[in-house]
mmCIF file of C-alpha atoms in Angstrom:
data_model
loop_
_atom_site.group_PDB
_atom_site.id
_atom_site.type_symbol
_atom_site.label_atom_id
_atom_site.label_comp_id
_atom_site.label_asym_id
_atom_site.label_seq_id
_atom_site.Cartn_x
_atom_site.Cartn_y
_atom_site.Cartn_z
ATOM 1 C CA UNK A 275 -9.925 -16.858 -34.798
ATOM 2 C CA UNK A 276 -12.104 -19.607 -33.291
ATOM 3 C CA UNK A 277 -9.688 -20.062 -30.384
ATOM 4 C CA UNK A 278 -9.697 -16.332 -29.702
ATOM 5 C CA UNK A 279 -13.491 -16.247 -29.697
ATOM 6 C CA UNK A 280 -13.662 -19.235 -27.330
ATOM 7 C CA UNK A 281 -11.058 -17.735 -25.013
ATOM 8 C CA UNK A 282 -12.893 -14.418 -24.901
ATOM 9 C CA UNK A 283 -16.263 -16.086 -24.268
ATOM 10 C CA UNK A 284 -15.064 -18.635 -21.723
ATOM 11 C CA UNK A 285 -12.973 -16.306 -19.595
ATOM 12 C CA UNK A 286 -14.881 -13.669 -17.580
ATOM 13 C CA UNK A 287 -13.319 -10.303 -16.819
ATOM 14 C CA UNK A 288 -11.447 -10.702 -13.553
ATOM 15 C CA UNK A 289 -8.268 -9.165 -12.183
ATOM 16 C CA UNK A 290 -5.501 -10.803 -10.173
ATOM 17 C CA UNK A 291 -6.481 -8.984 -7.001
ATOM 18 C CA UNK A 292 -10.021 -10.414 -7.232
ATOM 19 C CA UNK A 293 -8.578 -13.863 -6.558
ATOM 20 C CA UNK A 294 -7.825 -12.974 -2.931
ATOM 21 C CA UNK A 295 -11.533 -13.623 -2.225
ATOM 22 C CA UNK A 296 -12.443 -17.330 -2.135
ATOM 23 C CA UNK A 297 -16.119 -16.581 -2.878
ATOM 24 C CA UNK A 298 -15.058 -14.883 -6.117
ATOM 25 C CA UNK A 299 -12.893 -17.906 -6.981
ATOM 26 C CA UNK A 300 -15.877 -20.251 -6.532
ATOM 27 C CA UNK A 301 -18.155 -18.052 -8.645
ATOM 28 C CA UNK A 302 -15.443 -17.868 -11.273
ATOM 29 C CA UNK A 303 -15.101 -21.681 -11.265
ATOM 30 C CA UNK A 304 -18.867 -22.201 -11.646
ATOM 31 C CA UNK A 305 -19.119 -19.576 -14.369
ATOM 32 C CA UNK A 306 -16.223 -21.000 -16.364
ATOM 33 C CA UNK A 307 -17.286 -24.632 -15.877
ATOM 34 C CA UNK A 308 -20.878 -23.937 -16.979
ATOM 35 C CA UNK A 309 -19.613 -22.417 -20.208
ATOM 36 C CA UNK A 310 -17.185 -25.291 -20.696
ATOM 37 C CA UNK A 311 -20.087 -27.744 -20.230
ATOM 38 C CA UNK A 312 -22.085 -25.877 -22.875
ATOM 39 C CA UNK A 313 -19.145 -26.045 -25.285
ATOM 40 C CA UNK A 314 -18.825 -29.785 -24.527
ATOM 41 C CA UNK A 315 -22.550 -30.301 -25.280
ATOM 42 C CA UNK A 316 -22.255 -28.470 -28.617
ATOM 43 C CA UNK A 317 -19.275 -30.691 -29.525
ATOM 44 C CA UNK A 318 -21.242 -33.819 -28.508
ATOM 45 C CA UNK A 319 -24.117 -32.834 -30.798
ATOM 46 C CA UNK A 320 -21.783 -31.891 -33.648
ATOM 47 C CA UNK A 321 -19.780 -35.135 -33.449
ATOM 48 C CA UNK A 322 -22.909 -37.301 -33.306
ATOM 49 C CA UNK A 323 -24.341 -35.569 -36.332
ATOM 50 C CA UNK A 324 -21.009 -35.949 -38.146
ATOM 51 C CA UNK A 325 -20.663 -39.671 -37.320
ATOM 52 C CA UNK A 326 -24.301 -40.223 -38.284
ATOM 53 C CA UNK A 327 -23.707 -38.567 -41.640
ATOM 54 C CA UNK A 328 -20.640 -40.784 -42.181
ATOM 55 C CA UNK A 329 -22.575 -43.881 -41.204
ATOM 56 C CA UNK A 330 -20.274 -44.583 -38.274
ATOM 57 C CA UNK A 331 -22.888 -44.367 -35.534
ATOM 58 C CA UNK A 332 -24.094 -47.802 -34.279
ATOM 59 C CA UNK A 333 -27.218 -46.282 -32.680
ATOM 60 C CA UNK A 334 -29.644 -43.490 -33.490
ATOM 61 C CA UNK A 335 -28.299 -39.966 -33.436
ATOM 62 C CA UNK A 336 -30.834 -38.854 -30.823
ATOM 63 C CA UNK A 337 -29.933 -41.702 -28.497
ATOM 64 C CA UNK A 338 -26.298 -40.733 -28.811
ATOM 65 C CA UNK A 339 -27.004 -37.074 -28.091
ATOM 66 C CA UNK A 340 -29.086 -37.961 -25.035
ATOM 67 C CA UNK A 341 -26.445 -40.360 -23.678
ATOM 68 C CA UNK A 342 -23.642 -37.882 -24.374
ATOM 69 C CA UNK A 343 -25.590 -35.079 -22.714
ATOM 70 C CA UNK A 344 -26.459 -37.104 -19.612
ATOM 71 C CA UNK A 345 -22.898 -38.382 -19.147
ATOM 72 C CA UNK A 346 -20.661 -35.796 -20.734
ATOM 73 C CA UNK A 347 -22.136 -32.490 -19.598
ATOM 74 C CA UNK A 348 -22.259 -33.239 -15.816
ATOM 75 C CA UNK A 349 -18.790 -34.796 -15.971
ATOM 76 C CA UNK A 350 -17.411 -31.736 -17.747
ATOM 77 C CA UNK A 351 -19.107 -29.462 -15.222
ATOM 78 C CA UNK A 352 -17.764 -31.325 -12.168
ATOM 79 C CA UNK A 353 -14.227 -31.695 -13.520
ATOM 80 C CA UNK A 354 -14.237 -28.046 -14.616
ATOM 81 C CA UNK A 355 -15.286 -26.810 -11.173
ATOM 82 C CA UNK A 356 -12.656 -28.977 -9.440
ATOM 83 C CA UNK A 357 -9.843 -27.995 -11.809
ATOM 84 C CA UNK A 358 -10.731 -24.295 -11.845
ATOM 85 C CA UNK A 359 -11.093 -24.167 -8.060
ATOM 86 C CA UNK A 360 -7.660 -25.739 -7.575
ATOM 87 C CA UNK A 361 -6.099 -23.306 -10.026
ATOM 88 C CA UNK A 362 -8.071 -20.420 -8.510
ATOM 89 C CA UNK A 363 -6.842 -21.208 -5.017
ATOM 90 C CA UNK A 364 -3.290 -21.294 -6.298
ATOM 91 C CA UNK A 365 -3.853 -17.890 -7.855
ATOM 92 C CA UNK A 366 -5.381 -16.736 -4.556
ATOM 93 C CA UNK A 367 -2.180 -17.679 -2.756
ATOM 94 C CA UNK A 368 -0.168 -15.870 -5.433
ATOM 95 C CA UNK A 369 -2.369 -12.784 -5.169
ATOM 96 C CA UNK A 370 -2.046 -12.765 -1.372
ATOM 97 C CA UNK A 371 1.737 -13.074 -1.666
ATOM 98 C CA UNK A 372 1.776 -10.226 -4.188
ATOM 99 C CA UNK A 373 -0.315 -7.984 -1.939
ATOM 100 C CA UNK A 374 1.918 -8.781 1.039
ATOM 101 C CA UNK A 375 5.010 -7.988 -1.031
ATOM 102 C CA UNK A 376 3.499 -4.654 -2.090
ATOM 103 C CA UNK A 377 2.601 -3.879 1.524
ATOM 104 C CA UNK A 378 6.107 -4.654 2.737
ATOM 105 C CA UNK A 379 7.707 -2.664 -0.080
ATOM 106 C CA UNK A 380 5.702 0.375 1.063
ATOM 107 C CA UNK A 381 6.166 -0.084 4.825
ATOM 108 C CA UNK A 382 9.060 0.835 7.079
ATOM 109 C CA UNK A 383 9.577 -2.446 8.927
ATOM 110 C CA UNK A 384 10.982 -0.867 12.104
ATOM 111 C CA UNK A 385 8.324 1.763 12.796
ATOM 112 C CA UNK A 386 5.412 0.190 10.940
ATOM 113 C CA UNK A 387 4.748 3.505 9.196
ATOM 114 C CA UNK A 388 4.621 3.974 5.426
ATOM 115 C CA UNK A 389 8.060 4.564 3.940
ATOM 116 C CA UNK A 390 9.236 7.401 1.690
ATOM 117 C CA UNK A 391 8.042 5.622 -1.449
ATOM 118 C CA UNK A 392 4.543 5.072 -0.059
ATOM 119 C CA UNK A 393 4.384 8.657 1.188
ATOM 120 C CA UNK A 394 5.226 10.216 -2.169
ATOM 121 C CA UNK A 395 2.965 7.811 -4.079
ATOM 122 C CA UNK A 396 0.061 8.650 -1.785
ATOM 123 C CA UNK A 397 0.211 12.346 -2.666
ATOM 124 C CA UNK A 398 -2.268 13.351 -5.342
ATOM 125 C CA UNK A 399 -1.736 16.026 -7.953
ATOM 126 C CA UNK A 400 -4.324 18.312 -6.350
ATOM 127 C CA UNK A 401 -3.173 17.697 -2.762
ATOM 128 C CA UNK A 402 -3.697 20.631 -0.417
ATOM 129 C CA UNK A 403 -2.333 21.034 3.082
ATOM 130 C CA UNK A 404 0.887 21.471 4.992
ATOM 131 C CA UNK A 405 3.992 19.299 4.900
ATOM 132 C CA UNK A 406 5.884 18.754 8.162
ATOM 133 C CA UNK A 407 9.398 17.333 8.192
ATOM 134 C CA UNK A 408 10.354 16.187 11.683
ATOM 135 C CA UNK A 409 13.765 15.082 12.903
ATOM 136 C CA UNK A 410 14.784 13.552 16.263
ATOM 137 C CA UNK A 411 17.272 15.853 17.980
ATOM 138 C CA UNK A 412 20.769 14.542 18.692
ATOM 139 C CA UNK A 413 19.872 11.065 17.551
ATOM 140 C CA UNK A 414 23.501 10.076 16.974
ATOM 141 C CA UNK A 415 24.246 10.829 20.622
ATOM 142 C CA UNK A 416 21.353 8.564 21.649
ATOM 143 C CA UNK A 417 22.832 5.724 19.616
ATOM 144 C CA UNK A 418 26.322 6.369 20.987
ATOM 145 C CA UNK A 419 25.204 6.564 24.607
ATOM 146 C CA UNK A 420 22.489 3.911 24.812
ATOM 147 C CA UNK A 421 23.186 1.701 21.792
ATOM 148 C CA UNK A 422 21.471 1.193 18.451
ATOM 149 C CA UNK A 423 18.739 -1.037 19.879
ATOM 150 C CA UNK A 424 17.732 1.807 22.171
ATOM 151 C CA UNK A 425 17.829 4.100 19.158
ATOM 152 C CA UNK A 426 15.390 1.741 17.416
ATOM 153 C CA UNK A 427 13.086 1.934 20.435
ATOM 154 C CA UNK A 428 13.186 5.716 20.239
ATOM 155 C CA UNK A 429 12.228 5.657 16.549
ATOM 156 C CA UNK A 430 9.318 3.295 17.278
ATOM 157 C CA UNK A 431 8.088 5.466 20.158
ATOM 158 C CA UNK A 432 8.195 8.642 18.068
ATOM 159 C CA UNK A 433 6.455 6.842 15.196
ATOM 160 C CA UNK A 434 3.635 5.668 17.480
ATOM 161 C CA UNK A 435 3.162 9.162 18.864
ATOM 162 C CA UNK A 436 3.000 10.699 15.389
ATOM 163 C CA UNK A 437 0.600 8.046 14.121
ATOM 164 C CA UNK A 438 -1.679 8.603 17.121
ATOM 165 C CA UNK A 439 -1.733 12.362 16.701
ATOM 166 C CA UNK A 440 -2.186 12.277 12.930
ATOM 167 C CA UNK A 441 -5.182 9.913 12.984
ATOM 168 C CA UNK A 442 -6.648 8.457 9.809
ATOM 169 C CA UNK A 443 -7.056 11.616 7.746
ATOM 170 C CA UNK A 444 -3.468 12.843 7.744
ATOM 171 C CA UNK A 445 -0.502 10.958 6.308
ATOM 172 C CA UNK A 446 2.552 9.977 8.373
ATOM 173 C CA UNK A 447 5.710 8.267 7.160
ATOM 174 C CA UNK A 448 9.257 7.532 8.204
ATOM 175 C CA UNK A 449 11.250 8.821 5.281
ATOM 176 C CA UNK A 450 14.727 7.879 6.436
ATOM 177 C CA UNK A 451 16.911 7.455 9.511
ATOM 178 C CA UNK A 452 15.461 9.571 12.307
ATOM 179 C CA UNK A 453 13.395 11.728 9.953
ATOM 180 C CA UNK A 454 9.613 11.631 9.598
ATOM 181 C CA UNK A 455 7.123 13.379 7.346
ATOM 182 C CA UNK A 456 3.548 14.335 8.090
ATOM 183 C CA UNK A 457 1.078 15.678 5.570
ATOM 184 C CA UNK A 458 -1.668 17.660 7.294
ATOM 185 C CA UNK A 459 -4.377 17.390 4.676
ATOM 186 C CA UNK A 460 -6.711 20.310 4.020
ATOM 187 C CA UNK A 461 -5.219 22.303 6.864
ATOM 188 C CA UNK A 462 -4.114 25.940 7.014
ATOM 189 C CA UNK A 463 -0.589 26.793 8.117
ATOM 190 C CA UNK A 464 -1.710 28.196 11.477
ATOM 191 C CA UNK A 465 -3.629 25.023 12.361
ATOM 192 C CA UNK A 466 -0.794 22.815 11.133
ATOM 193 C CA UNK A 467 1.638 24.793 13.258
ATOM 194 C CA UNK A 468 -0.485 24.095 16.342
ATOM 195 C CA UNK A 469 -0.795 20.396 15.457
ATOM 196 C CA UNK A 470 2.954 20.104 14.871
ATOM 197 C CA UNK A 471 3.696 21.783 18.168
ATOM 198 C CA UNK A 472 1.309 19.417 19.972
ATOM 199 C CA UNK A 473 3.237 16.523 18.444
ATOM 200 C CA UNK A 474 6.522 18.051 19.519
ATOM 201 C CA UNK A 475 5.311 18.539 23.106
ATOM 202 C CA UNK A 476 3.849 15.025 23.280
ATOM 203 C CA UNK A 477 7.132 13.495 22.127
ATOM 204 C CA UNK A 478 9.130 15.623 24.553
ATOM 205 C CA UNK A 479 6.878 14.534 27.441
ATOM 206 C CA UNK A 480 6.979 10.854 26.576
ATOM 207 C CA UNK A 481 9.222 8.604 28.672
ATOM 208 C CA UNK A 482 10.794 5.887 26.530
ATOM 209 C CA UNK A 483 11.950 2.680 28.209
ATOM 210 C CA UNK A 484 14.805 1.075 26.313
ATOM 211 C CA UNK A 485 17.452 -1.372 27.465
ATOM 212 C CA UNK A 486 16.696 -0.791 31.131
ATOM 213 C CA UNK A 487 17.066 2.952 30.634
ATOM 214 C CA UNK A 488 14.537 5.758 30.530
ATOM 215 C CA UNK A 489 15.109 8.126 27.647
ATOM 216 C CA UNK A 490 13.529 11.446 26.781
ATOM 217 C CA UNK A 491 13.939 12.965 23.376
ATOM 218 C CA UNK A 492 12.917 16.090 21.535
ATOM 219 C CA UNK A 493 12.227 16.775 17.882
ATOM 220 C CA UNK A 494 12.601 19.690 15.520
ATOM 221 C CA UNK A 495 10.362 20.350 12.543
ATOM 222 C CA UNK A 496 9.905 22.427 9.430
ATOM 223 C CA UNK A 497 6.571 23.304 7.792
ATOM 224 C CA UNK A 498 5.731 24.249 4.211
ATOM 225 C CA UNK A 499 2.515 24.592 2.239
ATOM 226 C CA UNK A 500 1.418 22.110 -0.411
ATOM 227 C CA UNK A 501 -1.086 23.644 -2.813
ATOM 228 C CA UNK A 502 -2.214 23.547 -6.420
ATOM 229 C CA UNK A 503 0.588 24.825 -8.618
ATOM 230 C CA UNK A 504 3.302 23.946 -6.121
ATOM 231 C CA UNK A 505 4.736 20.487 -6.483
ATOM 232 C CA UNK A 506 5.915 18.206 -3.697
ATOM 233 C CA UNK A 507 9.594 18.803 -4.474
ATOM 234 C CA UNK A 508 9.224 22.558 -3.890
ATOM 235 C CA UNK A 509 7.281 22.054 -0.663
ATOM 236 C CA UNK A 510 9.815 19.469 0.547
ATOM 237 C CA UNK A 511 12.704 21.837 -0.160
ATOM 238 C CA UNK A 512 11.040 24.651 1.792
ATOM 239 C CA UNK A 513 10.143 22.364 4.721
ATOM 240 C CA UNK A 514 13.696 21.008 4.762
ATOM 241 C CA UNK A 515 15.119 24.540 4.953
ATOM 242 C CA UNK A 516 12.752 25.312 7.804
ATOM 243 C CA UNK A 517 13.824 22.111 9.589
ATOM 244 C CA UNK A 518 17.473 23.028 9.083
ATOM 245 C CA UNK A 519 16.802 26.414 10.629
ATOM 246 C CA UNK A 520 14.917 24.862 13.567
ATOM 247 C CA UNK A 521 17.966 22.725 14.255
ATOM 248 C CA UNK A 522 20.338 25.647 14.004
ATOM 249 C CA UNK A 523 18.293 27.969 16.195
ATOM 250 C CA UNK A 524 18.140 25.794 19.269
ATOM 251 C CA UNK A 525 16.343 22.533 18.381
ATOM 252 C CA UNK A 526 13.119 21.299 19.988
ATOM 253 C CA UNK A 527 11.056 23.748 17.997
ATOM 254 C CA UNK A 528 8.860 24.026 14.904
ATOM 255 C CA UNK A 529 9.665 26.545 12.186
ATOM 256 C CA UNK A 530 7.399 27.301 9.231
ATOM 257 C CA UNK A 531 8.596 28.574 5.891
ATOM 258 C CA UNK A 532 7.202 32.036 6.593
ATOM 259 C CA UNK A 533 9.770 32.473 9.379
ATOM 260 C CA UNK A 534 12.788 31.557 7.268
ATOM 261 C CA UNK A 535 14.025 35.027 6.455
ATOM 262 C CA UNK A 536 13.600 36.506 9.950
ATOM 263 C CA UNK A 537 15.055 33.563 11.845
ATOM 264 C CA UNK A 538 17.915 33.077 9.417
ATOM 265 C CA UNK A 539 18.987 36.677 10.053
ATOM 266 C CA UNK A 540 18.619 36.438 13.828
ATOM 267 C CA UNK A 541 20.108 32.927 14.220
ATOM 268 C CA UNK A 542 22.435 31.979 11.381
ATOM 269 C CA UNK A 543 22.949 28.186 11.815
ATOM 270 C CA UNK A 544 26.676 28.240 11.284
ATOM 271 C CA UNK A 545 27.310 25.282 13.556
ATOM 272 C CA UNK A 546 24.838 22.977 11.793
ATOM 273 C CA UNK A 547 26.183 21.686 8.476
ATOM 274 C CA UNK A 548 22.873 19.905 7.841
ATOM 275 C CA UNK A 549 19.615 18.981 9.501
ATOM 276 C CA UNK A 550 20.793 15.393 9.618
ATOM 277 C CA UNK A 551 23.486 16.356 12.105
ATOM 278 C CA UNK A 552 20.864 15.887 14.815
#
């Protein structure tokens, strides 16, 4: 019980992520060491009183308390600050490593965009907007003709263009292979359609230099609404169907979920087994 009380009193409330700030570490060290010094002073007084009562003290109890206070308390304070600072800095390094690990686990290392995990975790339960799934057209042919390093350059170029167009408010991620996702937050379908088409045109107009070659690519996309009462899985499925239809009806175009029935009738994508075919 006593140890629990001391532990609770000595240790201030602080989380692991707070240790990535050296100023917080120093304040923590001073706070903890001051309390340790107070505990040391109480023990000095108690032991002097005890030894005096047992007749084991060769000098007066007050002299002993004064000497113990003058020598013991500052020594405890200094040693406590040094020890806590060393430990705190070690924890700082651990916290920094943890934060870097979390960042890397949520980042696509090729494009620098958030990955699928980060994208889905970022979505809130009351998210509103439009989901865009975007796929690079004929990406396998790019790899076959120019090589996989050139294909990587294409992915990076498309990622940069999407990140630039999306800005800070909207969410962009590379969710696998040559496929990207954009969440247009708080945007109506008509506005999202215009934004998606601007992205498509910007990517089509961009000249990509890779391996001594100049490459131009196009993208196809599918749009679906995300709203209260409709979960991400349902919106993703609808956007994926729209993307599949965009691929099957000529590529280099954006299709929203409202067009699915009409376009599917006019252009059945019999030659496209999946959107991933390119």
